[in-house]
Tab-separated table of C-alpha atoms in Angstrom:
chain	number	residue	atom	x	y	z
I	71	UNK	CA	101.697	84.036	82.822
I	72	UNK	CA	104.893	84.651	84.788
I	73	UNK	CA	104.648	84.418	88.385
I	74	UNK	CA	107.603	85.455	90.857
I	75	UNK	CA	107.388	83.279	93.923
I	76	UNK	CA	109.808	85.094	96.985
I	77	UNK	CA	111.024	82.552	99.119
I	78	UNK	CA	113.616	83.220	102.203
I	79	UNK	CA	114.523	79.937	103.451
I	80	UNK	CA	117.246	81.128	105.740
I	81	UNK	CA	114.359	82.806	107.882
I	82	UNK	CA	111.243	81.192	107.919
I	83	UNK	CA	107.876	81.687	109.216
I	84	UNK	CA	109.418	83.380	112.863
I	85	UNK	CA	106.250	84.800	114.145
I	86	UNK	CA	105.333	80.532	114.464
I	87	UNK	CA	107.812	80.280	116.986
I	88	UNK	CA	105.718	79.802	119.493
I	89	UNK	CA	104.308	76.781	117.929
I	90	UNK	CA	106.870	74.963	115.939
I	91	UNK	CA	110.771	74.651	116.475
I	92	UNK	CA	112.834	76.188	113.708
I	93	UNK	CA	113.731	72.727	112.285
I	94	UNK	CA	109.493	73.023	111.555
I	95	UNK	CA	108.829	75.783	110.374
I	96	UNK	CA	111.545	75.104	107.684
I	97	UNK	CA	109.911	71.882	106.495
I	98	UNK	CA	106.035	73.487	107.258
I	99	UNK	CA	107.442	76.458	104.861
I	100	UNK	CA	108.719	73.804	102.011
I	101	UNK	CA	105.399	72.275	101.946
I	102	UNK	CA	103.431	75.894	101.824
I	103	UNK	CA	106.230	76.486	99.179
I	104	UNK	CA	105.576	73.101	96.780
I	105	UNK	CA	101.504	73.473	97.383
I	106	UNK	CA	101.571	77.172	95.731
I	107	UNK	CA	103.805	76.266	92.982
I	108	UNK	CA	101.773	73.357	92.386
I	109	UNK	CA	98.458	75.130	92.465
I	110	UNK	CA	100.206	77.893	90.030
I	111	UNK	CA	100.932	75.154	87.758
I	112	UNK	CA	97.633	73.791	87.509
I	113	UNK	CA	96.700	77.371	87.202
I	114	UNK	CA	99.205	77.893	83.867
I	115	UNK	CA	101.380	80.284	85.250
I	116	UNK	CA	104.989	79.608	84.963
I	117	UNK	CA	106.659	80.260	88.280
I	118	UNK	CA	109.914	81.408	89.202
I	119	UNK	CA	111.301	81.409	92.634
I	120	UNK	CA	112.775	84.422	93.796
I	121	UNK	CA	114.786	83.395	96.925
I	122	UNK	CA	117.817	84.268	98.990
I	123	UNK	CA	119.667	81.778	98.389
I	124	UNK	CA	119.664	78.646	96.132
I	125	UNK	CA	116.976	75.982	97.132
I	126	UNK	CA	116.960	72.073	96.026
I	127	UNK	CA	113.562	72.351	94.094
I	128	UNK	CA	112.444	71.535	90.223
I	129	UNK	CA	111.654	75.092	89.397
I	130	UNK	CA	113.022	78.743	87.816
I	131	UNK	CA	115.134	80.509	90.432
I	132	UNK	CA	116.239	83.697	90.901
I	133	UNK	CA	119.010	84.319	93.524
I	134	UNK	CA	118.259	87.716	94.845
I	135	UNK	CA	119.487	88.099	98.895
I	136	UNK	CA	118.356	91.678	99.243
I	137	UNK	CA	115.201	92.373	101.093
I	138	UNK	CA	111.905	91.459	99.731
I	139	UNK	CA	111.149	94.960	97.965
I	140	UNK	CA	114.136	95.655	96.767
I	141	UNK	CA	114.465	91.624	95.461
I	142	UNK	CA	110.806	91.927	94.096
I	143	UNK	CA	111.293	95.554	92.951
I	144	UNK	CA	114.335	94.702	90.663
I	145	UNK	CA	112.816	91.889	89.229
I	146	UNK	CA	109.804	94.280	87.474
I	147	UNK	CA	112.650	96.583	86.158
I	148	UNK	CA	114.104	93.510	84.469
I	149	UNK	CA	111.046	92.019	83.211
I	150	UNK	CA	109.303	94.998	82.737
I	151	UNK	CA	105.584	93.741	82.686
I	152	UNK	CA	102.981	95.506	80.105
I	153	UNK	CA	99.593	94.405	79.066
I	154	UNK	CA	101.134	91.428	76.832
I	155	UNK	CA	103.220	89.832	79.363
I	156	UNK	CA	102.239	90.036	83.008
I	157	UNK	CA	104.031	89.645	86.016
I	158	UNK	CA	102.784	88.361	89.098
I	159	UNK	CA	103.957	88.256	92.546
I	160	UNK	CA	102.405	85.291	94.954
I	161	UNK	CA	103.949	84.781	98.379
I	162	UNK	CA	104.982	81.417	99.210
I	163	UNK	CA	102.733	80.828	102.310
I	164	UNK	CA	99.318	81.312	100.287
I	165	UNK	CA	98.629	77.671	101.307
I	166	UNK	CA	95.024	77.715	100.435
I	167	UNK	CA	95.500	79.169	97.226
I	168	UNK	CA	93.710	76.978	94.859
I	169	UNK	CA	94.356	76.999	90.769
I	170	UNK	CA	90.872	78.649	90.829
I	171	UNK	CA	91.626	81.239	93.227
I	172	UNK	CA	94.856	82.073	91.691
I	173	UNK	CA	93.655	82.750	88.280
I	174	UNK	CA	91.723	85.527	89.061
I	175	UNK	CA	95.003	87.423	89.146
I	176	UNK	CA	93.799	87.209	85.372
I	177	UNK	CA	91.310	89.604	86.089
I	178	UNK	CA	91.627	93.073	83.981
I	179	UNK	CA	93.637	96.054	85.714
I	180	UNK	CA	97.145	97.390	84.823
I	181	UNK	CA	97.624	96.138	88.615
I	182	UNK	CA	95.729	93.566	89.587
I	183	UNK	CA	95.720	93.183	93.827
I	184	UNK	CA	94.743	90.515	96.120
I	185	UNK	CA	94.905	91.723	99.693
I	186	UNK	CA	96.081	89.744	102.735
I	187	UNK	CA	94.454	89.440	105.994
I	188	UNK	CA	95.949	93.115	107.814
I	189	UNK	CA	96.573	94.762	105.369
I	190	UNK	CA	99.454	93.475	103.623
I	191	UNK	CA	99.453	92.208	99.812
I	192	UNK	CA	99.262	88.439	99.121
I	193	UNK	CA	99.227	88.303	95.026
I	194	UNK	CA	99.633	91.354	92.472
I	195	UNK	CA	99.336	90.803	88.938
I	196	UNK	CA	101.578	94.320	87.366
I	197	UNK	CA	101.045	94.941	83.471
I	198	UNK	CA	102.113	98.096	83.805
I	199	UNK	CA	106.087	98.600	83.490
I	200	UNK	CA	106.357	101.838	86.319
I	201	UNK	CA	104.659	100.339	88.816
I	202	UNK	CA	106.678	99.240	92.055
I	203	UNK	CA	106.310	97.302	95.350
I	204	UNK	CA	106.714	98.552	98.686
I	205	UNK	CA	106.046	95.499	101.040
I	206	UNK	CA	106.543	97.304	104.691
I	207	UNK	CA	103.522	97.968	106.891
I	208	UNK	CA	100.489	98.646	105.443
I	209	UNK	CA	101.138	97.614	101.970
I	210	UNK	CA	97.694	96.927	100.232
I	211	UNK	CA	97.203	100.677	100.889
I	212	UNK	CA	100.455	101.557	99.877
I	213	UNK	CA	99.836	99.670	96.579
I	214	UNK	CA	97.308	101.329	95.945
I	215	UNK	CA	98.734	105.141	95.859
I	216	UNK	CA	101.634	102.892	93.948
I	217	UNK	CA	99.696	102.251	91.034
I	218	UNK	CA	97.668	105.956	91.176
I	219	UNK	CA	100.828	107.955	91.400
I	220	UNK	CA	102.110	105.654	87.654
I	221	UNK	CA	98.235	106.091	86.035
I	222	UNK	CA	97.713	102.271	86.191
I	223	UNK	CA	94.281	101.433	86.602
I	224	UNK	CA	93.781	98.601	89.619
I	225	UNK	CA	91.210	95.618	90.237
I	226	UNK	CA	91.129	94.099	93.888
I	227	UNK	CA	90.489	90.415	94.210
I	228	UNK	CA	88.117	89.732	96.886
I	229	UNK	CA	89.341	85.926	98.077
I	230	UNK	CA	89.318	84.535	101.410
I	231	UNK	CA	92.019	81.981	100.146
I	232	UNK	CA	94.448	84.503	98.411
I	233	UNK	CA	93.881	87.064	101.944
I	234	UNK	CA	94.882	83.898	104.380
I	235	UNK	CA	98.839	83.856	104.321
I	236	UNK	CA	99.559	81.498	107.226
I	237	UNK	CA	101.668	83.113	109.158
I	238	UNK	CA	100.275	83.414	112.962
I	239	UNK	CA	98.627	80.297	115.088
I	240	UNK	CA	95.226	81.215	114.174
I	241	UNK	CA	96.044	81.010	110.313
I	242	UNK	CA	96.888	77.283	110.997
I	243	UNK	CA	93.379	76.882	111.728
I	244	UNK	CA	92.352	78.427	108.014
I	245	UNK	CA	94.283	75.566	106.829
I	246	UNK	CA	93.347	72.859	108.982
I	247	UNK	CA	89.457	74.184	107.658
I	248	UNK	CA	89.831	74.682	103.956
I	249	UNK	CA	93.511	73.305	102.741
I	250	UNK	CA	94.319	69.671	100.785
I	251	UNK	CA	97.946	70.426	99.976
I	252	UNK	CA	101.145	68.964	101.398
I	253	UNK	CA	101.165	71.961	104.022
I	254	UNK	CA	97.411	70.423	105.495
I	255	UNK	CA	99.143	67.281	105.286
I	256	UNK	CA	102.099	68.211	107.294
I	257	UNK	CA	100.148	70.122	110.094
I	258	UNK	CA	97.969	67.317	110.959
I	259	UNK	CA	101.269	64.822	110.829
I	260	UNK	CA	102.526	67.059	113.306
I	261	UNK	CA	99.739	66.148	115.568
I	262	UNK	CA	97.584	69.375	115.075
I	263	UNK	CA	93.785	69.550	114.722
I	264	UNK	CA	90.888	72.018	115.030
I	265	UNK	CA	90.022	73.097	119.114
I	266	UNK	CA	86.558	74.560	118.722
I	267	UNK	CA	86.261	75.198	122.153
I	268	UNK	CA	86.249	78.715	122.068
I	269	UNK	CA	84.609	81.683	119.977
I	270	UNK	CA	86.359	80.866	116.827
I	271	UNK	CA	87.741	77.889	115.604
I	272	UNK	CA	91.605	77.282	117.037
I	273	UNK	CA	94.418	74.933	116.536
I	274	UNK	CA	95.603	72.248	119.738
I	275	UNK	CA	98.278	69.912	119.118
I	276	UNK	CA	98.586	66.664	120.370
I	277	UNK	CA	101.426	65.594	122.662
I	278	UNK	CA	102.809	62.839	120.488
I	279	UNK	CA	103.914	62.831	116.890
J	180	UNK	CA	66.314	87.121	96.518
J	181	UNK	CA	64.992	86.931	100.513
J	182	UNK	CA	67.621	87.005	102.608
J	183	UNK	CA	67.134	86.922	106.394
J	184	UNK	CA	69.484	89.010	108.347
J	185	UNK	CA	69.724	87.876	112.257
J	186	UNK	CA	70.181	90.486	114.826
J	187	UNK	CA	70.426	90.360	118.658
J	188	UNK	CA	70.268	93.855	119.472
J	189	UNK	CA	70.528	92.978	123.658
J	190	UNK	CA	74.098	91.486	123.242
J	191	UNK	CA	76.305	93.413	120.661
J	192	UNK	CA	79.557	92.277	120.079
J	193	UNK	CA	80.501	90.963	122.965
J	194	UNK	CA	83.733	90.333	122.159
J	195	UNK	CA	85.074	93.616	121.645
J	196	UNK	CA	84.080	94.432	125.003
J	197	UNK	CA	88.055	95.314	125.833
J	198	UNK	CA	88.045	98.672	123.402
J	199	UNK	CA	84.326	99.242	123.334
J	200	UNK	CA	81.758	100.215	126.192
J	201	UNK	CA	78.511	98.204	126.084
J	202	UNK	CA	76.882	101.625	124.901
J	203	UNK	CA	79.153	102.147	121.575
J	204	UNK	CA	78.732	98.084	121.038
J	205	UNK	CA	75.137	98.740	120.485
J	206	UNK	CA	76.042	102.169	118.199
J	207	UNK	CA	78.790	100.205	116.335
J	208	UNK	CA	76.271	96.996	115.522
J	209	UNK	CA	73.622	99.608	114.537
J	210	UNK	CA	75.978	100.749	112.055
J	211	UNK	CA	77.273	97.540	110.564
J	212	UNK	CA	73.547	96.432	110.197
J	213	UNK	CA	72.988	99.388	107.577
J	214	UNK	CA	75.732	98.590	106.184
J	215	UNK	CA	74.916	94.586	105.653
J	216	UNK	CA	71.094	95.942	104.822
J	217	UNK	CA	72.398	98.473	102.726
J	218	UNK	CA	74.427	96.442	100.367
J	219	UNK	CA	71.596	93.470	100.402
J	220	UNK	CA	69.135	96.281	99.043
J	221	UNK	CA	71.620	97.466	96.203
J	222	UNK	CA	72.585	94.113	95.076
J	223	UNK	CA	68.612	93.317	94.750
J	224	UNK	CA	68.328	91.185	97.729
J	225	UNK	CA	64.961	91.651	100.333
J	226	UNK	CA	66.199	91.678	103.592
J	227	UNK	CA	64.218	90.787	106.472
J	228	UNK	CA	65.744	91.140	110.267
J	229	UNK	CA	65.321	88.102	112.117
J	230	UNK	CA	65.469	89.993	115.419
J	231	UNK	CA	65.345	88.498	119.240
J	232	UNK	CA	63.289	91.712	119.819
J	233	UNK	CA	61.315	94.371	117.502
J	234	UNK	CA	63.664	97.030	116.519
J	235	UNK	CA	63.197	100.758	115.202
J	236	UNK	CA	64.288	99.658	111.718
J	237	UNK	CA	62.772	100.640	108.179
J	238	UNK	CA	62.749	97.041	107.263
J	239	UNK	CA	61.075	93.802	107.524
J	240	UNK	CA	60.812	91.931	111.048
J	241	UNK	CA	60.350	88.568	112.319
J	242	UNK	CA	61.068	88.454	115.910
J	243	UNK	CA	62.088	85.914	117.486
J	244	UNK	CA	63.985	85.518	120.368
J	245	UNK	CA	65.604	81.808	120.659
J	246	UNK	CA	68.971	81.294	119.934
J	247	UNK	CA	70.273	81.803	116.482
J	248	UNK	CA	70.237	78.202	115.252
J	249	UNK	CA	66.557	77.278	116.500
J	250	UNK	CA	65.436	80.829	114.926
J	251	UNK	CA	67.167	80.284	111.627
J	252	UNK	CA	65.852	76.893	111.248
J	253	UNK	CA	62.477	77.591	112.251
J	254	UNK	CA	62.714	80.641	109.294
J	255	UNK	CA	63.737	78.267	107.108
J	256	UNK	CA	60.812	75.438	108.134
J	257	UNK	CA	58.398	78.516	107.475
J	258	UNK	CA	59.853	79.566	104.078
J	259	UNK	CA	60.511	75.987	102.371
J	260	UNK	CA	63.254	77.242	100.046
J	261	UNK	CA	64.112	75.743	96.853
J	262	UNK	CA	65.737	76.648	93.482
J	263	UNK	CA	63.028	78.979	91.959
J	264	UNK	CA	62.797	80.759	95.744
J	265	UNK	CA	66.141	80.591	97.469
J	266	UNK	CA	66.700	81.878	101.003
J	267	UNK	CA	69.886	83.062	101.944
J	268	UNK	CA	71.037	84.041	105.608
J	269	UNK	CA	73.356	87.359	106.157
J	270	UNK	CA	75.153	87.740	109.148
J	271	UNK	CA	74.408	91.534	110.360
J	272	UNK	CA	78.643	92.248	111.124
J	273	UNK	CA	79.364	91.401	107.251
J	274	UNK	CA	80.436	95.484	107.306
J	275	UNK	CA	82.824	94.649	104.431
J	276	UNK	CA	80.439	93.313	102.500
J	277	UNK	CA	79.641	95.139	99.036
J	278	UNK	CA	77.116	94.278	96.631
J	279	UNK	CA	79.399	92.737	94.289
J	280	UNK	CA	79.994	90.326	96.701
J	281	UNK	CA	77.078	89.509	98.320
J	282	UNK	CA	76.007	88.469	94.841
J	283	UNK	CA	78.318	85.966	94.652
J	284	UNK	CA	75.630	84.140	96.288
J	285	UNK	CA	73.631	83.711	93.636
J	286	UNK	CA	75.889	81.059	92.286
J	287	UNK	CA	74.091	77.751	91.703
J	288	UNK	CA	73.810	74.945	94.717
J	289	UNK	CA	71.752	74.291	96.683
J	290	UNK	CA	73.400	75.223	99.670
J	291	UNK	CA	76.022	78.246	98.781
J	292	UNK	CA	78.198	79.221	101.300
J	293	UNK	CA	80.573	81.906	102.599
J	294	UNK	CA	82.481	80.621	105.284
J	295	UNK	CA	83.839	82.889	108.179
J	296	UNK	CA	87.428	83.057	109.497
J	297	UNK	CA	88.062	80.774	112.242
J	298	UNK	CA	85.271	78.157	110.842
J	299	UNK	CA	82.011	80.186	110.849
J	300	UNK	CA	79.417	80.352	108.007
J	301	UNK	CA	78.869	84.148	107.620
J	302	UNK	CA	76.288	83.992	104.249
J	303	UNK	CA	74.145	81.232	103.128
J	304	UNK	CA	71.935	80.585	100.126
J	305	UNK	CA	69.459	77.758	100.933
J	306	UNK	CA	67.610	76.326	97.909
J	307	UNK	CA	67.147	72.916	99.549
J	308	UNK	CA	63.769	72.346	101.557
J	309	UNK	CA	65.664	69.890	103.731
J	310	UNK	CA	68.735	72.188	104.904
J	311	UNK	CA	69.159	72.935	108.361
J	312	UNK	CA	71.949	75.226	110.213
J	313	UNK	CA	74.015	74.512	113.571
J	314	UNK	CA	75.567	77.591	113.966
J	315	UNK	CA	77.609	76.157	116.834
J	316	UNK	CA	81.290	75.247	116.959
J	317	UNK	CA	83.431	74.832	113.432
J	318	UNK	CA	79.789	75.477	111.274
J	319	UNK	CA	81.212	75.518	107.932
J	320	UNK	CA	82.394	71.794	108.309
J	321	UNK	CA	79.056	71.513	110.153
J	322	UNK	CA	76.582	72.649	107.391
J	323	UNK	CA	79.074	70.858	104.219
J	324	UNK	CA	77.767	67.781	106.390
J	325	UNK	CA	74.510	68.834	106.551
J	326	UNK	CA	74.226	69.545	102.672
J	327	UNK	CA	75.785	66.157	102.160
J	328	UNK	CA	73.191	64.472	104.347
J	329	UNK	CA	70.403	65.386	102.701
J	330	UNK	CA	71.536	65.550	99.036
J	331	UNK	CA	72.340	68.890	98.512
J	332	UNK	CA	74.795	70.064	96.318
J	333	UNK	CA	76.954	73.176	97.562
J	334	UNK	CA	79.223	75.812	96.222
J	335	UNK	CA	81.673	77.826	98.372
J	336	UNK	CA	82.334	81.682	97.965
J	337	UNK	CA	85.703	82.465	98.164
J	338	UNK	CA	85.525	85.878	99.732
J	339	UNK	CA	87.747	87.413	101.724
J	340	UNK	CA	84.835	90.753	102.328
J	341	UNK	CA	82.008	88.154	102.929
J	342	UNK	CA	84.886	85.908	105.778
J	343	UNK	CA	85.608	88.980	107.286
J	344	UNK	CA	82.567	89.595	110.304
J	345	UNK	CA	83.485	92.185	112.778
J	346	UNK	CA	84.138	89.847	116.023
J	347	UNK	CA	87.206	90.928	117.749
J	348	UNK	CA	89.651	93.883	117.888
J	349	UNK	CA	92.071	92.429	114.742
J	350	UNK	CA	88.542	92.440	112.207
J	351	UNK	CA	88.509	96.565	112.864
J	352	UNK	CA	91.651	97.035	111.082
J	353	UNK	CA	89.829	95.168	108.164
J	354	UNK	CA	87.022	97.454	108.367
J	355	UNK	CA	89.635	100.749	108.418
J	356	UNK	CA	91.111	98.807	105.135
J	357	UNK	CA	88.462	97.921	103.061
J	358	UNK	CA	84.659	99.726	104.702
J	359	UNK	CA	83.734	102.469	102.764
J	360	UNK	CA	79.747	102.630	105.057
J	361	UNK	CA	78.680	103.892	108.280
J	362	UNK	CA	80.190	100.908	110.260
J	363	UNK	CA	83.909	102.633	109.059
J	364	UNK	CA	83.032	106.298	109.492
J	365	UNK	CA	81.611	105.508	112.962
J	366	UNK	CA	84.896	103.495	113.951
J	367	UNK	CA	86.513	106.691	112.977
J	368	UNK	CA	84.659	108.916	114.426
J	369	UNK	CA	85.284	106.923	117.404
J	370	UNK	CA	89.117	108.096	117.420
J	371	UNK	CA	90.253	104.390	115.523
J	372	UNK	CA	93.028	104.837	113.160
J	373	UNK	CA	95.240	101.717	111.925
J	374	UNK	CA	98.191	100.892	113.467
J	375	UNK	CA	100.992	99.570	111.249
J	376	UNK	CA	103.618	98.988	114.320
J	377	UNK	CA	103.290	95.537	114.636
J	378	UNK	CA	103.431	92.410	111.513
J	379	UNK	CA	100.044	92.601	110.680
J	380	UNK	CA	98.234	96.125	110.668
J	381	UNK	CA	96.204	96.500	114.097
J	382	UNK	CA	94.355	99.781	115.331
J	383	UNK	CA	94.717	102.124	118.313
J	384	UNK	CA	92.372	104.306	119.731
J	385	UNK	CA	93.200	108.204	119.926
J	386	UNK	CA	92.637	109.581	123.584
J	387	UNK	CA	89.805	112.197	122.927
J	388	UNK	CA	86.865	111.778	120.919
C-alpha cells in the first residue's frame, strides 16, 4: 500500500524550541523520520516522501515546497486513490508507530482516520478519489465533514501510538515510555530521561551529553 | 467480566481546579463515572465501584477508603483472579472510553494493559493470582515489572480512547473531540467549546452559563 510521508526539513519540530537547539531538532526529526519509514516497511507499505526540498535518504521522494495541504492535496489528484489502490498519509513524527499499529490503516472505510492527540490527523488511509485534506486547526473534525460532503464512508483508528505525534515536551515523555526506534535512541543520547516527580510522567535532561 | 471501577468521590479532579470550582469537579466526575459504567455495562462487563465512601449509585459497592493502590490490591487479594475469572480495573475518568474499546481488554495475558498518557495504567485485566498494582509514579513501567516478576505474561492495548483519562485542562478538548456521553454534554453545558487558536486544539470557557 502506498504511503505519502510529508517531511519539511527546512522547518523542523519549532514548538521544541524550548528544549532542543535547531541543530537538534533537525537530527531528533531525521531519526522520527527513518523510525516511521522503517516501521512502514515492516508494515508493507511502500513509502514515498513528500518533502520540501530534496533530502539524502534511500527512499521515493516527491519534491513538493507548497504547504502541507496543498503538497498532500495534489498528490491524491495525481494518484487518485480508489478501493484497489490506497493512499495513505503518515506524518513523519509518529515515532511510536509500530508495523502493528500502522497496519490498521488497513482497516475497511473509503477513508480510513487515525486521530492525533488535539485534534489534528496523524494517518488517513483515502480509497476514495474526491476526498481531500485540510490540515489547519481542528482537522480530525474537518476530515470528517471531508469525507461526508464526497459520500465516502469513514473508520477511526483508536491508537494511542498513531494519536502521539511528538511534537511538544510532554510528547518526549510518550517516547521515552513506549518507543525502541532511533528517535528513543537519540533522546536518551541527548541526556533525557523520565522525571516522575510530578502528576504525570515528564521529561528532565541531564546537564552533560 | 468483573471489572472494579475506583472512585474517590471527596477529591474530584483535582487538577482541573484552575477552570472548575470544587462543586462542578464533583458534577463533572459524576458524569464521567456513567459514562465509564455505562460503556462497561454495554460491552458485558460487571462493574463494581471501589469507592473511599458509599455513594448514591445503582451499582455494586465495596468501600473502602485507603489509598488507591492498597484498595486495589486488597480487591484483588479478595477476588484471586485467574484465566477462567479475570478481573480488570477501570479508571472512573476513561470518559472516552466506548465499548468497543474497553473490550479490547479481553485480549489474552495475564496482565492486559492500557497505559495512560504521561505513564499511567488507566485499564487492567488481571488473570494472574499473583499480580499486584503500584499506582504511583511512571505505573505502566511499574506493573510490566510486576507481571515480569511473577511470571505473567502481558499484552498492551494500544488505545488512544482508553490513554486518554480526563486529568488536566488539555484532556477536555479530547472529550469535546471524541465523547459522545454525559461527561461531553455536561462540559458543554458548562459553556466549553474547543478552541482551535493555538497548535494543538485547546478549549475556552464562554462567560455565561
Amino acid at each position: 500500500m502506498d504511503a505519502l510521508v510529508p517531511f519539511a526539513p527546512d522547518r523542523p519540530k519549532t514548538r521544541l524550541a524550548d528544549v532542543l537547539s535547531p541543530a537538534e531538532r533537525r537530527g531528533f526529526a531525521d531519526a522520527m523520520l527513518s523510525d516511521v519509514l522503517g516501521a512502514l516497511r515492516t508494515a508493507d507499505f511502500s513509502p514515498t516522501l513528500l518533502t520540501t526540498e530534496p533530502v539524502e535518504r534511500d527512499a521515493a521522494q516527491t519534491v513538493d515546497d507548497r504547504p502541507l495541504t496543498e503538497a498532500v492535496n495534489a498528490a491524491l489528484a495525481d494518484r487518485r486513490p480508489d478501493p484497489d489502490r490506497p493512499v495513505c498519509v503518515v506524518m513523519a513524527d509518529l515515532a511510536l508507530a509500530t508495523p502493528r499499529s500502522l497496519s490498521r490503516l488497513r482497516a475497511s472505510g473509503d477513508v480510513v482516520v487515525a486521530p492525533g492527540r488535539g485534534g489534528g490527523t496523524n494517518a488517513l488511509a483515502v480509497r476514495h478519489p474526491d476526498f481531500r485534506v485540510d490540515y489547519h486547526g481542528a482537522s480530525y473534525l474537518d476530515h470528517l465533514r471531508a469525507a461526508r460532503a464526497v459520500g465516502a464512508s469513514v473508520r477511526e483508528v483508536d491508537s494511542h501510538r498513531l494519536a502521539t505525534d511528538v511534537d511538544e515536551r510532554a510528547d518526549l515523555a510518550e517516547l521515552l515510555l513506549h518507543g525502541d526506534g532511533a528517535a528513543r535512541d537519540w533522546l536518551v543520547d541527548a541526556g533525557f530521561e523520565l522525571d516522575a516527580t510530578d502528576g504525570r510522567v515528564g521529561v528532565r535532561r541531564s546537564g552533560s551529553n
